[in-house]
Short mmCIF file of C-alpha atoms in Angstrom, two decimals:
data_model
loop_
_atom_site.label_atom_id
_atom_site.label_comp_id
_atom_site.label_asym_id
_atom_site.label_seq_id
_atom_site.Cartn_x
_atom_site.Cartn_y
_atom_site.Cartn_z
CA UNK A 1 104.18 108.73 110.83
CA UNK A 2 102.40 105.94 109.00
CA UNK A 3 101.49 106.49 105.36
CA UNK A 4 97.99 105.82 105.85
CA UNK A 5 98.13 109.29 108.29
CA UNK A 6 99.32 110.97 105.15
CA UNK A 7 96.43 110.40 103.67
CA UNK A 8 93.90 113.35 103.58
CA UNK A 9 90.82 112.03 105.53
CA UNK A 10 88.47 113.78 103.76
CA UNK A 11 88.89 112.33 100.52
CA UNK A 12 86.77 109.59 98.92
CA UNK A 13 88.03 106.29 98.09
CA UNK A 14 86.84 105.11 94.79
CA UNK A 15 85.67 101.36 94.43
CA UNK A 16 84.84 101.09 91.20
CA UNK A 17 88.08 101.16 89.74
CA UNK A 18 88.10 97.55 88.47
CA UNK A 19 91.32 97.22 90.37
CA UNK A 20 92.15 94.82 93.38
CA UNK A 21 92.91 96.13 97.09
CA UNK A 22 95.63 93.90 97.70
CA UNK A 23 99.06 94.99 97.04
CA UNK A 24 100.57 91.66 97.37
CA UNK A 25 99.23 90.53 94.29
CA UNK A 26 100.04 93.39 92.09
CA UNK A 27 103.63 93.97 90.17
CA UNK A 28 104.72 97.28 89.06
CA UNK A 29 102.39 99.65 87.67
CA UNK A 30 98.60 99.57 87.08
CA UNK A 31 99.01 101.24 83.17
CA UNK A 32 102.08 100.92 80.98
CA UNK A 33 102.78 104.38 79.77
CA UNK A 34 101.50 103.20 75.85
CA UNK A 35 98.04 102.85 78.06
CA UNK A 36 97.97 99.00 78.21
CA UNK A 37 97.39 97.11 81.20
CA UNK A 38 100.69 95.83 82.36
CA UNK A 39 99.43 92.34 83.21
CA UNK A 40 101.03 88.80 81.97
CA UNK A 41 98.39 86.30 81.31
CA UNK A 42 98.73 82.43 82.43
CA UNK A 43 96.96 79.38 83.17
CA UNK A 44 96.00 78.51 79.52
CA UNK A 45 97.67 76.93 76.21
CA UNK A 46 99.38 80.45 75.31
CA UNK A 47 97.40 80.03 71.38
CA UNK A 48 93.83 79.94 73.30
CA UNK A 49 94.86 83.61 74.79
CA UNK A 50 96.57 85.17 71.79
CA UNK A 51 93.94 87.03 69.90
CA UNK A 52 95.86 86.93 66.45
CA UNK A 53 93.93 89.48 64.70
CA UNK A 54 94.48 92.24 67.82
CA UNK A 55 98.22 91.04 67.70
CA UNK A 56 98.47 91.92 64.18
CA UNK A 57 96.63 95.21 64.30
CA UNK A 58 98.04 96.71 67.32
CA UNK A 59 101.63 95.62 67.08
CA UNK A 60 104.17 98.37 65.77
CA UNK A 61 104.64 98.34 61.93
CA UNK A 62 108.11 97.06 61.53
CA UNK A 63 107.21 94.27 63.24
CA UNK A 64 104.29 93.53 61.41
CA UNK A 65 106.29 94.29 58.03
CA UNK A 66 109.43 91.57 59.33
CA UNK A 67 106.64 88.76 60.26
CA UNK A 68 104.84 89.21 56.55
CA UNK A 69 108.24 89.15 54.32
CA UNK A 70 109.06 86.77 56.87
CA UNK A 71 105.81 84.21 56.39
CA UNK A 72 106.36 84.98 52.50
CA UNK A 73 109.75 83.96 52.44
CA UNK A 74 108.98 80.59 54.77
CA UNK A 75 106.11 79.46 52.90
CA UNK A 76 108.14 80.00 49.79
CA UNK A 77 110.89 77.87 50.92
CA UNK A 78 109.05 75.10 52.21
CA UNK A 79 107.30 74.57 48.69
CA UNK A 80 110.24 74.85 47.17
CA UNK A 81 112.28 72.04 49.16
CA UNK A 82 108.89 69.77 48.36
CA UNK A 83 109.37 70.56 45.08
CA UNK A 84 112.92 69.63 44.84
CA UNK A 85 112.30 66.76 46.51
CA UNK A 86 109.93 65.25 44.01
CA UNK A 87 112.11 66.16 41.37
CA UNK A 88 113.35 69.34 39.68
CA UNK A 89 112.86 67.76 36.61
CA UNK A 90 109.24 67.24 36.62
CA UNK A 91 109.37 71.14 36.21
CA UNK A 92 108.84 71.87 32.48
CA UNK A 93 111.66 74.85 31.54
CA UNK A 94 114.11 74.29 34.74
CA UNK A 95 116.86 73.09 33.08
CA UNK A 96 118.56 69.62 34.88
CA UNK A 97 122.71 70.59 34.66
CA UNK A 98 124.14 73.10 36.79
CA UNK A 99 124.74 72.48 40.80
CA UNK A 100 122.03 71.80 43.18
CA UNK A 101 121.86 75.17 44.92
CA UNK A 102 121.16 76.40 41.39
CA UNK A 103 117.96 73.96 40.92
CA UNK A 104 116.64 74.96 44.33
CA UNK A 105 116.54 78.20 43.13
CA UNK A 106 114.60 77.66 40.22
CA UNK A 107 112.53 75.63 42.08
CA UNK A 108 111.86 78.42 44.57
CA UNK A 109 111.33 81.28 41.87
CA UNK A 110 109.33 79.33 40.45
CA UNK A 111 107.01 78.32 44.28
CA UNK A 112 107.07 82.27 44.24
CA UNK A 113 105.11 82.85 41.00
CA UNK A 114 102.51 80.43 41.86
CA UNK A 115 102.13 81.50 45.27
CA UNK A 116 101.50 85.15 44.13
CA UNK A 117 99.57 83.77 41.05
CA UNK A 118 102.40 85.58 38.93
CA UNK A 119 102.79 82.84 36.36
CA UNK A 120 105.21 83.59 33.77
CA UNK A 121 104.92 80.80 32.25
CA UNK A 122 108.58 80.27 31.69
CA UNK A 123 108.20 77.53 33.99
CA UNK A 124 105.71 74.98 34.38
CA UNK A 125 104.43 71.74 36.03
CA UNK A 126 104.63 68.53 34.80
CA UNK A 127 103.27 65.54 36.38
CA UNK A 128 100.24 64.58 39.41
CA UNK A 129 102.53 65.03 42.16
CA UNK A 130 103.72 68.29 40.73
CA UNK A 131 100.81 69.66 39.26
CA UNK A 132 98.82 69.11 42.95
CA UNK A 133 101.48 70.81 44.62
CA UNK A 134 101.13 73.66 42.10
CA UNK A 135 97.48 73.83 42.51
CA UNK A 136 97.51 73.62 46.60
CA UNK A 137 100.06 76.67 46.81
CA UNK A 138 97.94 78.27 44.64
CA UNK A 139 95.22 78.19 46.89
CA UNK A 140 97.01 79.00 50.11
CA UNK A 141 98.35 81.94 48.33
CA UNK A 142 95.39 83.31 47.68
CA UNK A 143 93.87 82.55 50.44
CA UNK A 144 97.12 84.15 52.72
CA UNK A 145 96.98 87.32 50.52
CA UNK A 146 92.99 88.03 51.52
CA UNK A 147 94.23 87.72 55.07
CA UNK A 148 97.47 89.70 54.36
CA UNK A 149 94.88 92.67 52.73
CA UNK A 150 92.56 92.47 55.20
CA UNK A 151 95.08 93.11 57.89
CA UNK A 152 95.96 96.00 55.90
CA UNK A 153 93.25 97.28 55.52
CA UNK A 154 92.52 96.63 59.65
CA UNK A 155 95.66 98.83 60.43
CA UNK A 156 94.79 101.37 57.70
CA UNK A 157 91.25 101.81 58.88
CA UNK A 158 91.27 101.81 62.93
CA UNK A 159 90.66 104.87 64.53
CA UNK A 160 93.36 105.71 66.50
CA UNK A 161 93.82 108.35 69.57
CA UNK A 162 96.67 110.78 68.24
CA UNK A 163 97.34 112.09 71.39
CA UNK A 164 100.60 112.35 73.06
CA UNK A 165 100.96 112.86 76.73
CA UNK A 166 103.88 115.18 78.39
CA UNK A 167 106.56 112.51 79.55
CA UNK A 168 105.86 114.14 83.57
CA UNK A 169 102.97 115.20 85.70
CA UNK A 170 104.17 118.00 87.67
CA UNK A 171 102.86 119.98 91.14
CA UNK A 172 102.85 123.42 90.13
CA UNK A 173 102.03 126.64 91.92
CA UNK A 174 98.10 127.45 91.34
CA UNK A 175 96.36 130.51 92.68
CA UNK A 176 97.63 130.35 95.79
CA UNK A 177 98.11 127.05 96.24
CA UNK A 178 99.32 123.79 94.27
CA UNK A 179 97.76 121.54 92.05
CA UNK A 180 99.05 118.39 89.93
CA UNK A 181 99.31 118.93 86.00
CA UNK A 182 99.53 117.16 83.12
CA UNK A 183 99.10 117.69 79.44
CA UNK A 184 98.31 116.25 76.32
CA UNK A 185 98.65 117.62 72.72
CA UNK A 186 97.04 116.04 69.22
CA UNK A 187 100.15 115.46 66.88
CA UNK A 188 98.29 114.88 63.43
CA UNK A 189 95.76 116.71 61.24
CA UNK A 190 92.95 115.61 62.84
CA UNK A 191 89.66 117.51 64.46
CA UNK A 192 88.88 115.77 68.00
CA UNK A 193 85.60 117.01 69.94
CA UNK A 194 84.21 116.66 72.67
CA UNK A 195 86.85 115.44 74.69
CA UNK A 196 86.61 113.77 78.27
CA UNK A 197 89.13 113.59 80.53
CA UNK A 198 89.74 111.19 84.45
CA UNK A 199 92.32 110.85 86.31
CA UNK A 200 92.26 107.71 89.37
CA UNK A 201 94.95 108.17 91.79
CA UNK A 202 96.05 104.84 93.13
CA UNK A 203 98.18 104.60 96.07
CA UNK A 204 99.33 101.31 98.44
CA UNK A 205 98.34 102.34 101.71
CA UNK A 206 98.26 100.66 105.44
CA UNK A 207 95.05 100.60 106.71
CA UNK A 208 94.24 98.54 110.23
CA UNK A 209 97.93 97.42 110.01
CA UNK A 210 97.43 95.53 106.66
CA UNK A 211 98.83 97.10 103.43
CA UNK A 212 96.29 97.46 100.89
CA UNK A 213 95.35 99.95 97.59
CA UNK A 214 93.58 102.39 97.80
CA UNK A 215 92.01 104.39 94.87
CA UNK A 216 90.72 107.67 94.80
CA UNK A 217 89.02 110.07 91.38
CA UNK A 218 91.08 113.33 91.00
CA UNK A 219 88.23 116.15 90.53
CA UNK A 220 89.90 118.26 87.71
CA UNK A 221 89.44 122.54 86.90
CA UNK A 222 88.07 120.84 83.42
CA UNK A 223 86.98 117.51 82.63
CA UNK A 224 85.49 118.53 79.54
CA UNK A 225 86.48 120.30 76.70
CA UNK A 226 84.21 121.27 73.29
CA UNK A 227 87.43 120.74 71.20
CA UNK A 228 90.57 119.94 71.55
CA UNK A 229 92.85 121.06 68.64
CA UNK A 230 95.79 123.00 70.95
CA UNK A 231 97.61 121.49 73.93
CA UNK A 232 95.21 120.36 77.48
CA UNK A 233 97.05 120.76 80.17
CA UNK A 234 94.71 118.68 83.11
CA UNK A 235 94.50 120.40 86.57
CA UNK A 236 93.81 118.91 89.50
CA UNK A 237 93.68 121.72 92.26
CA UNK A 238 95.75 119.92 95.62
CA UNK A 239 92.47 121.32 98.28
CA UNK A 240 91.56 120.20 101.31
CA UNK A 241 89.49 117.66 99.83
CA UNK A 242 92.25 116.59 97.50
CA UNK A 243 94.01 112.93 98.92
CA UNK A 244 97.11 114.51 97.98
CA UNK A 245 96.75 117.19 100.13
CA UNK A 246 99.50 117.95 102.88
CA UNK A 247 101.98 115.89 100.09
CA UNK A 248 105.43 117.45 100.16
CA UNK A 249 108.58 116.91 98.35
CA UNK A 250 109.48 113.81 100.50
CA UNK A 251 106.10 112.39 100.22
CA UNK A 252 105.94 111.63 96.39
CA UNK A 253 109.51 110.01 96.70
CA UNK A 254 109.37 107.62 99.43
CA UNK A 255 104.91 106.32 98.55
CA UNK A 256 104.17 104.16 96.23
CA UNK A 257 101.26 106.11 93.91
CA UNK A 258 100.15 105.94 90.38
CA UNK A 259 97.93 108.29 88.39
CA UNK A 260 96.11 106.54 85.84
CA UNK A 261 94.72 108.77 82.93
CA UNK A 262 92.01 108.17 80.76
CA UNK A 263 90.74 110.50 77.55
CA UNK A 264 87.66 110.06 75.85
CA UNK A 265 87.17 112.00 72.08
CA UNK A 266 85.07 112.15 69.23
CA UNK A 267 87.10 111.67 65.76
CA UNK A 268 85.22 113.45 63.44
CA UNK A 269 86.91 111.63 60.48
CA UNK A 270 85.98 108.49 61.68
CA UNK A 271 82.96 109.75 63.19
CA UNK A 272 83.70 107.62 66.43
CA UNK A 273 85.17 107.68 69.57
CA UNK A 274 88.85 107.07 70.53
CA UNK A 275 90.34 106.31 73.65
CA UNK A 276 93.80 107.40 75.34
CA UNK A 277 95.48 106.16 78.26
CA UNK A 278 98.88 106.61 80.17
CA UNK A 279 100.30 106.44 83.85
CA UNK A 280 102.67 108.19 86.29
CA UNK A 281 103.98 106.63 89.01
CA UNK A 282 105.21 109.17 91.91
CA UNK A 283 108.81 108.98 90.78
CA UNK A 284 107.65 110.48 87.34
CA UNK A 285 105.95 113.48 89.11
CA UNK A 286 108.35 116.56 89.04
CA UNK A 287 107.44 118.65 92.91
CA UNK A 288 107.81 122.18 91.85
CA UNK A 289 107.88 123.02 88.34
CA UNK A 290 105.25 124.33 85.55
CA UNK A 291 104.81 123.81 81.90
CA UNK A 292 106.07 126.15 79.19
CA UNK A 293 103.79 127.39 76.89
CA UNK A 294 103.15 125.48 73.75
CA UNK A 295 101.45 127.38 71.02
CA UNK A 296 101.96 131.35 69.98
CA UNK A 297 101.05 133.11 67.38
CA UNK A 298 102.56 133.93 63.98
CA UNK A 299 104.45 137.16 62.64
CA UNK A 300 101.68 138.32 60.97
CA UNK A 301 98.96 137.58 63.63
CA UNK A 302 97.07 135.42 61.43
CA UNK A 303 97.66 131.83 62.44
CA UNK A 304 98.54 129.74 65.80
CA UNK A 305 101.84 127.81 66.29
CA UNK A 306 101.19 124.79 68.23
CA UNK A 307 105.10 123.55 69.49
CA UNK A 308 104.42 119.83 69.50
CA UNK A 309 108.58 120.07 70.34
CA UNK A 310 107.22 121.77 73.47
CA UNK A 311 104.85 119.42 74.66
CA UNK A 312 107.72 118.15 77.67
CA UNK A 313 109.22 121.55 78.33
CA UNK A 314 109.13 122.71 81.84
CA UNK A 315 110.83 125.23 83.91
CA UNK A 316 111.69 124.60 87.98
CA UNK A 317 109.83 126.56 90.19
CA UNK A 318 109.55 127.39 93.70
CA UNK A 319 106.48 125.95 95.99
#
C-alpha cells in the first residue's frame, strides 16, 4: 500500500505553512527541538548573514562568558606586544632589568589598567608614541565596555518562554479511542496567560507518483488556555477527520512525519508576549503509552506540587 493511501482523505492539507512541498530539497527536520529552524544559510560573505547582536543574545551563557574574557584577554595582549615593541622603557615606573617575559608583563598589566580605565598610577606613559597608544586603548575600552553592558543588559532583559516540552509525544488511549499528546510545563516563577497553542503535522507523502510534503493543522481538545501555571498536556483526538487516522504501530516507524509545535503566552512581568517552539519527528512518538501525573497536592491540603521531575514520565499502555 502506498503511503499516500495511508493518508486519511478527509483531512485538510494546510498551505500556509511557510514550508516548501518538495522533499528533495529539505534535510532532516523542519524545527530543531530548541525551536529553531534547522536551516544552514549560503550564498553570501558569511559576516553579511551573521546578525552579531542576535548571536550574542541568544547564544548559551558559557559561551558568551569564554568569547568576552576571551576578547579581553586578546585586546589586552595585542596592546601590550605594541607597547613592548616601542619600548618598555618609555613606560614611566616599569623598571628596565629583569628578563623579557618579565617586561611584557608589565607592559600588559599595565594595557589592562588603561583599557578598563583602572589607572593606578604606578605606571605611566612617557613619550608621543606611547602616550597615543595610551589614549587610543583608552577609547576602545570604553567604547568595548558600553557594548559589553549593553549586551548584558540585552540577555538580562529579553523575555524569554520558560517552557519546557516533554522529551516524547505519545498516542494514548482517549475515550474510546486514541489521540496524540504532548505536554509542556513552566519551570520558573513566572505568571503566563493567555496561552495559545498549534500543532502542523508535516509528513513526505507520494502524491501522482511524485514525492512531495504535505502539511496538515492538528485541531486540539484545547487550543487555549486562561493561564497556564501547572503542566498542558496538548490533545489532539486521532477522529475520522484526523490525517493520522487509521496510523498503527508500524505506520509511525516506517513514514517520515514531523509535528511542529508552536505556543503563544502573555508574560505578565514583561507585559509581552513570548513564543515557544519544538518538534517530533515520528521516531520520537511513543504508540501506546500515557503521561503520569505531574502535580498533587500537599500533606496538609493547602498547596499544589507541580513535579517539574515528572514532566517526561510515562507509563506503557495497551491500544
Amino acid at each position: 500500500m502506498s503511503l499516500l493511501r495511508k493518508i486519511n482523505a478527509k483531512a485538510t492539507a494546510d498551505a500556509n505553512t511557510g514550508f516548501g512541498t518538495n522533499p528533495g530539497s529539505y534535510g532532516g527536520r523542519f524545527i530543531n527541538k530548541d525551536g529553531t529552524a534547522n536551516i544552514s544559510k549560503r550564498g553570501m560573505p558569511f559576516f553579511n548573514r551573521i546578525s552579531w547582536y542576535h548571536t550574542m543574545i541568544s547564544m548559551p551563557r558559557w559561551k558568551f562568558m569564554i568569547i568576552l574574557f576571551s576578547f579581553y584577554i586578546l585586546v589586552n595582549f595585542v596592546f601590550a606586544c605594541i607597547y613592548y615593541l616601542i619600548g618598555v622603557e618609555y613606560l614611566d615606573g616599569i623598571e628596565t632589568t629583569g628578563s623579557e617575559l618579565v617586561k611584557f608583563g608589565k607592559a600588559y598589566f599595565f594595557s589592562a589598567q588603561t583599557f578598563t580605565t583602572v589607572g593606578y598610577g604606578h605606571i605611566s606613559p612617557n613619550g608621543f608614541l606611547t602616550s597615543s597608544l595610551a589614549a587610543a586603548e583608552a577609547l576602545v575600552g570604553l567604547l568595548s565596555f558600553a557594548i559589553a553592558t549593553g549586551l548584558f543588559f540585552g540577555r538580562f532583559s529579553k523575555p524569554i518562554a520558560h517552557l519546557k516540552f516533554s522529551h516524547h509525544a505519545l498516542i494514548a488511549p482517549y475515550r474510546g479511542e486514541t489521540a496524540l499528546m504532548l505536554r509542556l510545563t513552566p519551570f520558573k516563577n513566572t505568571n503566563f496567560s493567555e496561552a495559545v497553542a498549534k500543532i502542523t503535522l508535516g509528513m513526505s507523502v507520494e502524491e501522482n507518483g511524485t514525492p512531495t510534503n504535505k502539511f496538515y493543522s492538528l485541531k486540539l481538545e484545547l487550543d487555549k488556555i486562561n493561564a497556564l501555571t501547572l503542566s498542558w498536556t496538548l490533545v489532539h483526538p486521532i477522529t475520522e477527520d484526523s490525517p493520522l487516522y487509521g496510523f498503527r504501530r508500524e505506520d509511525f516507524e516506517t513514514t517520515e512525519g514531523e509535528l511542529m509545535v508552536y505556543i503563544k503566552t502573555f508574560d505578565d512581568m514583561f507585559s509581552t508576549d513570548v513564543v515557544a517552539r519544538t518538534s517530533y519527528t515520528f521516531n520520537e512518538i511513543v504508540y501506546g503509552a500515557k503521561f503520569d501525573m505531574m502535580y498533587t497536592e500537599n500533606d496538609a491540603n493547602t498547596k499544589t506540587i507541580l513535579h517539574l521531575d515528572r514532566l517526561n514520565s510515562f507509563q506503557k499502555v495497551e491500544i
